[in-house]
Amino acid sequence: MTKLLQVKNLSVNFELKKSWFRKTTTVHAVDDISFDVYAGETIGIVGESGSGKSTLARSIVGLNKVTAGEIIFDDKINIMQATAAMQHKLLHKHIQYIFQDPIAALNPRMTVLEIISEPLIINYPHYSKEQVKEKVLQMMSVVGLSANQLERYASEFSGGQCQRIGIARALILEPKLLICDESVSALDASIKAQILNLLQDLQKKFNLTIIFISHDLSVIKHICDRVMVMYLGKVMELSSKENLYKGAKHPYTTALLAAILTPNLKLVPTKNKTLLEGDMPSPINPPLGCVFSTRCPKADSQCKLSRPPLQEFADGTFAACYKIS
C-alpha cells in the first residue's frame, strides 16, 4: 500500500507565559507520535477530550506550530520544511480540513457561491467567473445542495446544510487527503448518518484518503478502516477496525469500547465492562511512566516508573502496554 502521509516522532507543545504569580509552563499536547496514512483508507483517531486529537490534526495542516518531528506528504514534501510558495500551494490543494462546528466555520456574510468558490479563485486565478460558477454548481450537486441555494447566505442554513457547504468547499480543489475534525459531533443523529454516508460516497467518487477524528467509537466503526487511540498526547493502540472491535488489547481502548451505548443493553454484559474512573491528568505535568497508569486497573510499579513502547503484535496491532500477554 502507498503511504500518502507519514508522521514521525511528532510533538506539539504550548508555552503558557508566566505571570506575576506563576512561572512559564509547558503543555505537552502531542508527545512523540508516529504513524502512517495509506492512500485510499479512512483512519480514525479517537480518545477523550484533551487527548490531543485535534491538535494533531491541526498540526498536519499547519494550524498549530510543531515542536519536533516530521510530517511527510506523498513521499516527497516535508511539511515542516516546505518553504517555497509553490510547495505550500500544492499542500493546500491536496490537504483539506472540515471543522467541528459547521456553522462557526462559515462566514455568515458570504453567500454559498462565495464560500465554495474562494479556494478555487485563490488557486486558479485564471478561471473565468462562468467556469468558477459551473464548478461550484457541480460540487453543490455532488454534496446534495440545490442550485437555487447558490446566492443564499450561510446564516440561513441548518447545521447539516452548513456541513454540506463545508464539505463542498473542502472538495472543490479535489484534494488527496481530507481531515474531518469531529465533523459530525454537533449534528443530530439522522443528519449525522446522512453526512457519514455522504463522506463514504465522496471517498469512492474522488478517491479520497480520510483522517476522521471522533470521540464516538460507534461512528468510527461505521466509517473507518483503521483506528488510532490517543490518550494525553500519546498513542495507546493502533489497529485494524476488525481487530479493535473484536478484541482490543490496551486497557484504555477496552474502557472506551465499554462506554459505547447500545440499543439493547443485553448485548454487552455488564460484568465485562471496565469503565474509566477519575480524571485525565494535566498535560502540563503528565505521569512519569505510562500516561494511563493513574486510571488503569492493571497498573503496577513498572507502569508508573517507565513508559511502555508502542510494540507490534502478531495480528498487526500496535499497543503501548506492559500488561498485554
mmCIF file of C-alpha atoms in Angstrom:
data_model
loop_
_atom_site.group_PDB
_atom_site.id
_atom_site.type_symbol
_atom_site.label_atom_id
_atom_site.label_comp_id
_atom_site.label_asym_id
_atom_site.label_seq_id
_atom_site.Cartn_x
_atom_site.Cartn_y
_atom_site.Cartn_z
ATOM 1 C CA MET A 1 0.000 0.000 0.000
ATOM 2 C CA THR A 2 1.169 3.526 -0.814
ATOM 3 C CA LYS A 3 1.910 5.821 2.123
ATOM 4 C CA LEU A 4 0.241 9.169 1.487
ATOM 5 C CA LEU A 5 1.183 10.719 4.843
ATOM 6 C CA GLN A 6 3.981 9.837 7.262
ATOM 7 C CA VAL A 7 4.091 11.339 10.741
ATOM 8 C CA LYS A 8 7.400 10.742 12.520
ATOM 9 C CA ASN A 9 8.090 11.471 16.213
ATOM 10 C CA LEU A 10 5.729 14.437 16.211
ATOM 11 C CA SER A 11 5.499 16.603 19.333
ATOM 12 C CA VAL A 12 3.443 19.746 19.864
ATOM 13 C CA ASN A 13 3.951 21.828 22.999
ATOM 14 C CA PHE A 14 2.280 25.063 24.017
ATOM 15 C CA GLU A 15 4.026 27.545 26.289
ATOM 16 C CA LEU A 16 1.869 29.224 28.903
ATOM 17 C CA LYS A 17 3.610 32.514 29.616
ATOM 18 C CA LYS A 18 4.443 33.346 33.196
ATOM 19 C CA SER A 19 2.559 35.992 35.117
ATOM 20 C CA TRP A 20 3.197 37.734 38.397
ATOM 21 C CA PHE A 21 2.084 34.638 40.267
ATOM 22 C CA ARG A 22 3.407 31.727 38.213
ATOM 23 C CA LYS A 23 6.311 30.672 36.020
ATOM 24 C CA THR A 24 6.176 29.678 32.376
ATOM 25 C CA THR A 25 4.728 26.184 31.979
ATOM 26 C CA THR A 26 4.589 23.793 29.032
ATOM 27 C CA VAL A 27 1.509 21.921 27.837
ATOM 28 C CA HIS A 28 2.514 18.619 26.194
ATOM 29 C CA ALA A 29 -0.425 18.358 23.792
ATOM 30 C CA VAL A 30 1.114 15.774 21.427
ATOM 31 C CA ASP A 31 4.062 13.709 22.597
ATOM 32 C CA ASP A 32 6.339 11.811 20.182
ATOM 33 C CA ILE A 33 3.674 10.308 17.890
ATOM 34 C CA SER A 34 4.463 8.272 14.756
ATOM 35 C CA PHE A 35 2.010 6.721 12.279
ATOM 36 C CA ASP A 36 1.359 6.340 8.558
ATOM 37 C CA VAL A 37 -1.749 7.031 6.499
ATOM 38 C CA TYR A 38 -2.228 4.909 3.382
ATOM 39 C CA ALA A 39 -3.762 6.144 0.149
ATOM 40 C CA GLY A 40 -7.478 5.399 -0.130
ATOM 41 C CA GLU A 41 -8.065 4.435 3.509
ATOM 42 C CA THR A 42 -10.025 6.056 6.298
ATOM 43 C CA ILE A 43 -8.113 6.124 9.553
ATOM 44 C CA GLY A 44 -9.981 7.065 12.710
ATOM 45 C CA ILE A 45 -8.425 8.908 15.650
ATOM 46 C CA VAL A 46 -10.313 8.516 18.927
ATOM 47 C CA GLY A 47 -9.884 9.449 22.559
ATOM 48 C CA GLU A 48 -11.368 11.567 25.304
ATOM 49 C CA SER A 49 -11.448 15.350 25.163
ATOM 50 C CA GLY A 50 -7.932 16.607 25.829
ATOM 51 C CA SER A 51 -6.203 13.568 24.340
ATOM 52 C CA GLY A 52 -4.580 15.612 21.552
ATOM 53 C CA LYS A 53 -6.664 14.510 18.552
ATOM 54 C CA SER A 54 -7.492 17.951 17.176
ATOM 55 C CA THR A 55 -4.049 19.346 17.992
ATOM 56 C CA LEU A 56 -2.501 16.546 15.944
ATOM 57 C CA ALA A 57 -4.837 17.171 13.007
ATOM 58 C CA ARG A 58 -4.333 20.935 13.065
ATOM 59 C CA SER A 59 -0.573 20.420 13.127
ATOM 60 C CA ILE A 60 -0.728 18.362 9.944
ATOM 61 C CA VAL A 61 -2.284 21.279 8.042
ATOM 62 C CA GLY A 62 -0.073 23.903 9.676
ATOM 63 C CA LEU A 63 -2.652 25.472 12.004
ATOM 64 C CA ASN A 64 -0.518 24.557 15.042
ATOM 65 C CA LYS A 65 3.221 25.025 15.284
ATOM 66 C CA VAL A 66 5.109 21.730 15.614
ATOM 67 C CA THR A 67 7.743 21.472 18.338
ATOM 68 C CA ALA A 68 9.602 18.433 16.972
ATOM 69 C CA GLY A 69 9.265 15.674 14.384
ATOM 70 C CA GLU A 70 8.486 15.341 10.687
ATOM 71 C CA ILE A 71 5.376 15.203 8.518
ATOM 72 C CA ILE A 72 5.967 13.814 5.018
ATOM 73 C CA PHE A 73 3.218 14.151 2.412
ATOM 74 C CA ASP A 74 3.062 11.982 -0.710
ATOM 75 C CA ASP A 75 6.593 10.715 -0.001
ATOM 76 C CA LYS A 76 8.152 13.921 -1.358
ATOM 77 C CA ILE A 77 7.173 17.007 0.640
ATOM 78 C CA ASN A 78 8.294 17.525 4.213
ATOM 79 C CA ILE A 79 5.509 19.761 5.503
ATOM 80 C CA MET A 80 7.692 21.072 8.318
ATOM 81 C CA GLN A 81 10.446 22.147 5.905
ATOM 82 C CA ALA A 82 8.296 23.336 2.997
ATOM 83 C CA THR A 83 9.374 26.904 2.281
ATOM 84 C CA ALA A 84 8.643 27.582 -1.369
ATOM 85 C CA ALA A 85 5.307 29.207 -2.181
ATOM 86 C CA MET A 86 4.712 26.512 -4.789
ATOM 87 C CA GLN A 87 5.067 23.757 -2.176
ATOM 88 C CA HIS A 88 2.614 25.460 0.175
ATOM 89 C CA LYS A 89 0.141 25.962 -2.653
ATOM 90 C CA LEU A 90 0.435 22.286 -3.598
ATOM 91 C CA LEU A 91 -0.164 21.216 0.002
ATOM 92 C CA HIS A 92 -3.219 23.443 0.311
ATOM 93 C CA LYS A 93 -4.651 21.899 -2.831
ATOM 94 C CA HIS A 94 -4.095 18.336 -1.706
ATOM 95 C CA ILE A 95 -4.871 18.548 2.042
ATOM 96 C CA GLN A 96 -8.217 19.995 3.123
ATOM 97 C CA TYR A 97 -9.881 20.306 6.532
ATOM 98 C CA ILE A 98 -13.508 20.046 7.714
ATOM 99 C CA PHE A 99 -14.070 21.717 11.081
ATOM 100 C CA GLN A 100 -16.133 20.553 14.042
ATOM 101 C CA ASP A 101 -18.688 23.365 14.179
ATOM 102 C CA PRO A 102 -20.260 23.640 10.710
ATOM 103 C CA ILE A 103 -21.974 26.951 11.452
ATOM 104 C CA ALA A 104 -18.994 28.733 13.034
ATOM 105 C CA ALA A 105 -16.722 27.507 10.212
ATOM 106 C CA LEU A 106 -18.611 29.567 7.599
ATOM 107 C CA ASN A 107 -18.697 33.340 7.200
ATOM 108 C CA PRO A 108 -22.347 34.377 7.714
ATOM 109 C CA ARG A 109 -21.826 37.409 5.465
ATOM 110 C CA MET A 110 -20.782 35.365 2.450
ATOM 111 C CA THR A 111 -23.063 33.581 0.024
ATOM 112 C CA VAL A 112 -22.733 29.880 -0.738
ATOM 113 C CA LEU A 113 -21.169 30.782 -4.095
ATOM 114 C CA GLU A 114 -18.541 32.973 -2.410
ATOM 115 C CA ILE A 115 -17.726 30.391 0.274
ATOM 116 C CA ILE A 116 -17.288 27.395 -2.012
ATOM 117 C CA SER A 117 -15.536 29.319 -4.794
ATOM 118 C CA GLU A 118 -12.964 31.056 -2.576
ATOM 119 C CA PRO A 119 -10.352 28.219 -2.660
ATOM 120 C CA LEU A 120 -10.894 27.889 -6.419
ATOM 121 C CA ILE A 121 -10.332 31.588 -7.078
ATOM 122 C CA ILE A 122 -7.183 31.664 -4.923
ATOM 123 C CA ASN A 123 -5.589 28.580 -6.503
ATOM 124 C CA TYR A 124 -6.847 29.027 -10.069
ATOM 125 C CA PRO A 125 -6.964 32.801 -10.693
ATOM 126 C CA HIS A 126 -7.121 32.269 -14.463
ATOM 127 C CA TYR A 127 -10.608 30.713 -14.232
ATOM 128 C CA SER A 128 -13.408 32.908 -15.552
ATOM 129 C CA LYS A 129 -16.473 33.702 -13.416
ATOM 130 C CA GLU A 130 -18.515 31.318 -15.561
ATOM 131 C CA GLN A 131 -16.028 28.469 -15.027
ATOM 132 C CA VAL A 132 -15.967 29.063 -11.283
ATOM 133 C CA LYS A 133 -19.747 29.151 -11.037
ATOM 134 C CA GLU A 134 -20.077 25.976 -13.102
ATOM 135 C CA LYS A 135 -17.649 24.070 -10.867
ATOM 136 C CA VAL A 136 -19.393 25.321 -7.732
ATOM 137 C CA LEU A 137 -22.766 24.172 -9.055
ATOM 138 C CA GLN A 138 -21.319 20.755 -9.893
ATOM 139 C CA MET A 139 -19.902 20.381 -6.382
ATOM 140 C CA MET A 140 -23.135 21.552 -4.765
ATOM 141 C CA SER A 141 -24.992 18.856 -6.678
ATOM 142 C CA VAL A 142 -22.486 16.237 -5.516
ATOM 143 C CA VAL A 143 -22.979 17.092 -1.808
ATOM 144 C CA GLY A 144 -26.760 17.352 -2.014
ATOM 145 C CA LEU A 145 -27.295 21.114 -2.315
ATOM 146 C CA SER A 146 -29.567 22.663 -4.953
ATOM 147 C CA ALA A 147 -28.737 25.393 -7.456
ATOM 148 C CA ASN A 148 -31.362 27.758 -6.013
ATOM 149 C CA GLN A 149 -29.303 27.960 -2.805
ATOM 150 C CA LEU A 150 -26.318 29.484 -4.620
ATOM 151 C CA GLU A 151 -26.939 33.107 -3.605
ATOM 152 C CA ARG A 152 -28.190 32.426 -0.080
ATOM 153 C CA TYR A 153 -26.095 33.272 2.978
ATOM 154 C CA ALA A 154 -24.577 30.682 5.302
ATOM 155 C CA SER A 155 -26.574 32.081 8.220
ATOM 156 C CA GLU A 156 -29.783 30.911 6.513
ATOM 157 C CA PHE A 157 -28.875 27.215 6.655
ATOM 158 C CA SER A 158 -29.202 24.460 9.261
ATOM 159 C CA GLY A 159 -26.206 22.704 10.805
ATOM 160 C CA GLY A 160 -26.422 19.754 8.409
ATOM 161 C CA GLN A 161 -26.654 22.041 5.372
ATOM 162 C CA CYS A 162 -23.720 24.115 6.633
ATOM 163 C CA GLN A 163 -21.652 20.948 6.931
ATOM 164 C CA ARG A 164 -22.504 20.081 3.320
ATOM 165 C CA ILE A 165 -21.306 23.555 2.311
ATOM 166 C CA GLY A 166 -18.097 22.971 4.286
ATOM 167 C CA ILE A 167 -17.569 19.626 2.555
ATOM 168 C CA ALA A 168 -18.148 21.230 -0.849
ATOM 169 C CA ARG A 169 -15.621 23.951 -0.038
ATOM 170 C CA ALA A 170 -13.053 21.328 1.013
ATOM 171 C CA LEU A 171 -13.569 19.161 -2.071
ATOM 172 C CA ILE A 172 -13.716 21.906 -4.717
ATOM 173 C CA LEU A 173 -9.932 21.574 -5.178
ATOM 174 C CA GLU A 174 -10.173 17.768 -5.449
ATOM 175 C CA PRO A 175 -7.698 17.076 -2.609
ATOM 176 C CA LYS A 176 -5.968 13.780 -1.903
ATOM 177 C CA LEU A 177 -6.322 13.965 1.885
ATOM 178 C CA LEU A 178 -9.392 15.116 3.799
ATOM 179 C CA ILE A 179 -9.191 15.707 7.565
ATOM 180 C CA CYS A 180 -12.561 15.585 9.351
ATOM 181 C CA ASP A 181 -12.219 17.009 12.854
ATOM 182 C CA GLU A 182 -15.294 15.892 14.838
ATOM 183 C CA SER A 183 -17.244 16.840 11.725
ATOM 184 C CA VAL A 184 -20.497 15.122 12.781
ATOM 185 C CA SER A 185 -20.423 15.560 16.570
ATOM 186 C CA ALA A 186 -22.567 18.721 16.503
ATOM 187 C CA LEU A 187 -25.276 17.176 14.302
ATOM 188 C CA ASP A 188 -28.498 15.344 15.108
ATOM 189 C CA ALA A 189 -28.467 11.555 14.755
ATOM 190 C CA SER A 190 -30.350 11.442 11.440
ATOM 191 C CA ILE A 191 -28.245 14.243 9.897
ATOM 192 C CA LYS A 192 -25.099 12.599 11.250
ATOM 193 C CA ALA A 193 -25.925 9.380 9.381
ATOM 194 C CA GLN A 194 -26.540 11.346 6.170
ATOM 195 C CA ILE A 195 -23.176 13.124 6.404
ATOM 196 C CA LEU A 196 -21.323 9.875 7.171
ATOM 197 C CA ASN A 197 -22.907 8.161 4.165
ATOM 198 C CA LEU A 198 -22.102 11.218 2.039
ATOM 199 C CA LEU A 199 -18.434 11.087 3.076
ATOM 200 C CA GLN A 200 -18.232 7.402 2.155
ATOM 201 C CA ASP A 201 -19.783 8.077 -1.258
ATOM 202 C CA LEU A 202 -17.435 11.009 -1.874
ATOM 203 C CA GLN A 203 -14.426 8.926 -0.877
ATOM 204 C CA LYS A 204 -15.208 6.446 -3.659
ATOM 205 C CA LYS A 205 -16.047 9.161 -6.179
ATOM 206 C CA PHE A 206 -12.918 11.271 -5.605
ATOM 207 C CA ASN A 207 -10.532 8.522 -4.411
ATOM 208 C CA LEU A 208 -10.081 10.321 -1.099
ATOM 209 C CA THR A 209 -7.933 9.422 1.872
ATOM 210 C CA ILE A 210 -9.611 10.472 5.122
ATOM 211 C CA ILE A 211 -8.392 11.142 8.654
ATOM 212 C CA PHE A 212 -11.566 11.013 10.736
ATOM 213 C CA ILE A 213 -11.409 12.353 14.294
ATOM 214 C CA SER A 214 -14.124 11.463 16.773
ATOM 215 C CA HIS A 215 -14.755 10.599 20.414
ATOM 216 C CA ASP A 216 -17.575 8.252 19.340
ATOM 217 C CA LEU A 217 -16.357 4.702 18.689
ATOM 218 C CA SER A 218 -19.710 3.698 17.188
ATOM 219 C CA VAL A 219 -19.222 6.324 14.446
ATOM 220 C CA ILE A 220 -15.615 5.211 13.930
ATOM 221 C CA LYS A 221 -16.790 1.616 13.454
ATOM 222 C CA HIS A 222 -19.158 2.732 10.704
ATOM 223 C CA ILE A 223 -16.690 4.672 8.571
ATOM 224 C CA CYS A 224 -13.052 3.742 9.328
ATOM 225 C CA ASP A 225 -10.631 1.033 8.171
ATOM 226 C CA ARG A 226 -8.045 1.504 10.921
ATOM 227 C CA VAL A 227 -8.266 3.143 14.339
ATOM 228 C CA MET A 228 -5.657 5.021 16.371
ATOM 229 C CA VAL A 229 -6.465 5.510 20.059
ATOM 230 C CA MET A 230 -4.895 8.519 21.797
ATOM 231 C CA TYR A 231 -4.620 9.438 25.462
ATOM 232 C CA LEU A 232 -2.884 12.517 26.867
ATOM 233 C CA GLY A 233 -0.963 13.131 23.642
ATOM 234 C CA LYS A 234 0.274 9.539 23.248
ATOM 235 C CA VAL A 235 -0.802 6.624 21.024
ATOM 236 C CA MET A 236 -2.236 3.813 23.134
ATOM 237 C CA GLU A 237 -3.284 1.482 20.337
ATOM 238 C CA LEU A 238 -3.249 1.377 16.530
ATOM 239 C CA SER A 239 -5.248 -1.409 14.947
ATOM 240 C CA SER A 240 -7.480 -2.506 12.126
ATOM 241 C CA LYS A 241 -11.165 -1.939 12.786
ATOM 242 C CA GLU A 242 -11.823 -5.679 12.863
ATOM 243 C CA ASN A 243 -9.145 -6.408 15.475
ATOM 244 C CA LEU A 244 -10.083 -3.446 17.644
ATOM 245 C CA TYR A 245 -13.786 -4.241 17.959
ATOM 246 C CA LYS A 246 -13.207 -7.997 18.162
ATOM 247 C CA GLY A 247 -10.684 -7.770 20.975
ATOM 248 C CA ALA A 248 -8.940 -4.542 21.921
ATOM 249 C CA LYS A 249 -5.557 -5.015 23.584
ATOM 250 C CA HIS A 250 -4.992 -1.819 25.564
ATOM 251 C CA PRO A 251 -6.974 -1.314 28.815
ATOM 252 C CA TYR A 252 -7.853 2.242 27.741
ATOM 253 C CA THR A 253 -9.344 1.060 24.452
ATOM 254 C CA THR A 254 -11.307 -1.600 26.328
ATOM 255 C CA ALA A 255 -12.736 1.056 28.623
ATOM 256 C CA LEU A 256 -13.740 3.248 25.671
ATOM 257 C CA LEU A 257 -15.491 0.323 23.996
ATOM 258 C CA ALA A 258 -17.322 -0.493 27.224
ATOM 259 C CA ALA A 259 -18.750 3.029 27.297
ATOM 260 C CA ILE A 260 -20.497 2.690 23.906
ATOM 261 C CA LEU A 261 -24.252 2.967 24.269
ATOM 262 C CA THR A 262 -26.218 0.150 22.620
ATOM 263 C CA PRO A 263 -29.942 -0.128 21.855
ATOM 264 C CA ASN A 264 -30.085 -3.421 23.741
ATOM 265 C CA LEU A 265 -28.010 -3.440 26.929
ATOM 266 C CA LYS A 266 -28.093 -7.268 26.966
ATOM 267 C CA LEU A 267 -25.690 -7.251 24.012
ATOM 268 C CA VAL A 268 -22.895 -6.011 26.309
ATOM 269 C CA PRO A 269 -22.674 -7.987 29.568
ATOM 270 C CA THR A 270 -22.124 -5.543 32.433
ATOM 271 C CA LYS A 271 -19.671 -7.872 34.152
ATOM 272 C CA ASN A 272 -17.225 -7.408 31.253
ATOM 273 C CA LYS A 273 -17.379 -3.632 31.379
ATOM 274 C CA THR A 274 -14.383 -1.773 32.755
ATOM 275 C CA LEU A 275 -15.491 1.837 32.941
ATOM 276 C CA LEU A 276 -12.996 4.648 33.451
ATOM 277 C CA GLU A 277 -12.694 6.230 36.867
ATOM 278 C CA GLY A 278 -11.095 9.520 37.793
ATOM 279 C CA ASP A 279 -9.965 12.357 35.552
ATOM 280 C CA MET A 280 -7.291 12.620 32.899
ATOM 281 C CA PRO A 281 -4.034 14.058 34.337
ATOM 282 C CA SER A 282 -2.932 17.526 33.294
ATOM 283 C CA PRO A 283 -0.832 17.704 30.099
ATOM 284 C CA ILE A 284 1.274 20.283 31.936
ATOM 285 C CA ASN A 285 2.517 17.603 34.328
ATOM 286 C CA PRO A 286 1.913 14.150 32.754
ATOM 287 C CA PRO A 287 2.694 10.963 34.725
ATOM 288 C CA LEU A 288 6.304 9.831 34.722
ATOM 289 C CA GLY A 289 5.569 6.337 33.395
ATOM 290 C CA CYS A 290 2.626 5.213 31.291
ATOM 291 C CA VAL A 291 0.319 8.214 30.912
ATOM 292 C CA PHE A 292 -2.684 5.967 31.589
ATOM 293 C CA SER A 293 -1.230 4.477 34.786
ATOM 294 C CA THR A 294 -3.196 6.790 37.112
ATOM 295 C CA ARG A 295 -6.521 5.335 35.880
ATOM 296 C CA CYS A 296 -5.562 1.840 34.729
ATOM 297 C CA PRO A 297 -6.816 -1.108 36.842
ATOM 298 C CA LYS A 298 -3.803 -3.184 35.755
ATOM 299 C CA ALA A 299 -1.081 -0.634 36.532
ATOM 300 C CA ASP A 300 1.799 -1.600 38.824
ATOM 301 C CA SER A 301 5.135 -0.063 39.812
ATOM 302 C CA GLN A 302 6.676 -0.770 36.406
ATOM 303 C CA CYS A 303 3.886 1.117 34.659
ATOM 304 C CA LYS A 304 4.309 4.100 36.969
ATOM 305 C CA LEU A 305 8.082 4.356 36.525
ATOM 306 C CA SER A 306 8.657 3.841 32.784
ATOM 307 C CA ARG A 307 6.684 4.439 29.618
ATOM 308 C CA PRO A 308 5.879 1.324 27.576
ATOM 309 C CA PRO A 309 6.932 1.458 23.915
ATOM 310 C CA LEU A 310 4.416 1.080 21.096
ATOM 311 C CA GLN A 311 5.053 -2.538 20.096
ATOM 312 C CA GLU A 312 3.611 -4.661 17.294
ATOM 313 C CA PHE A 313 1.742 -7.914 17.986
ATOM 314 C CA ALA A 314 1.162 -10.980 15.818
ATOM 315 C CA ASP A 315 -2.151 -9.731 14.420
ATOM 316 C CA GLY A 316 -0.602 -6.444 13.235
ATOM 317 C CA THR A 317 -1.950 -4.397 16.157
ATOM 318 C CA PHE A 318 0.313 -1.847 17.858
ATOM 319 C CA ALA A 319 -0.197 -1.172 21.548
ATOM 320 C CA ALA A 320 1.737 0.572 24.333
ATOM 321 C CA CYS A 321 1.196 -1.569 27.438
ATOM 322 C CA TYR A 322 3.325 -3.821 29.605
ATOM 323 C CA LYS A 323 0.337 -5.957 30.659
ATOM 324 C CA ILE A 324 -0.601 -7.392 27.253
ATOM 325 C CA SER A 325 0.226 -11.087 27.051
#
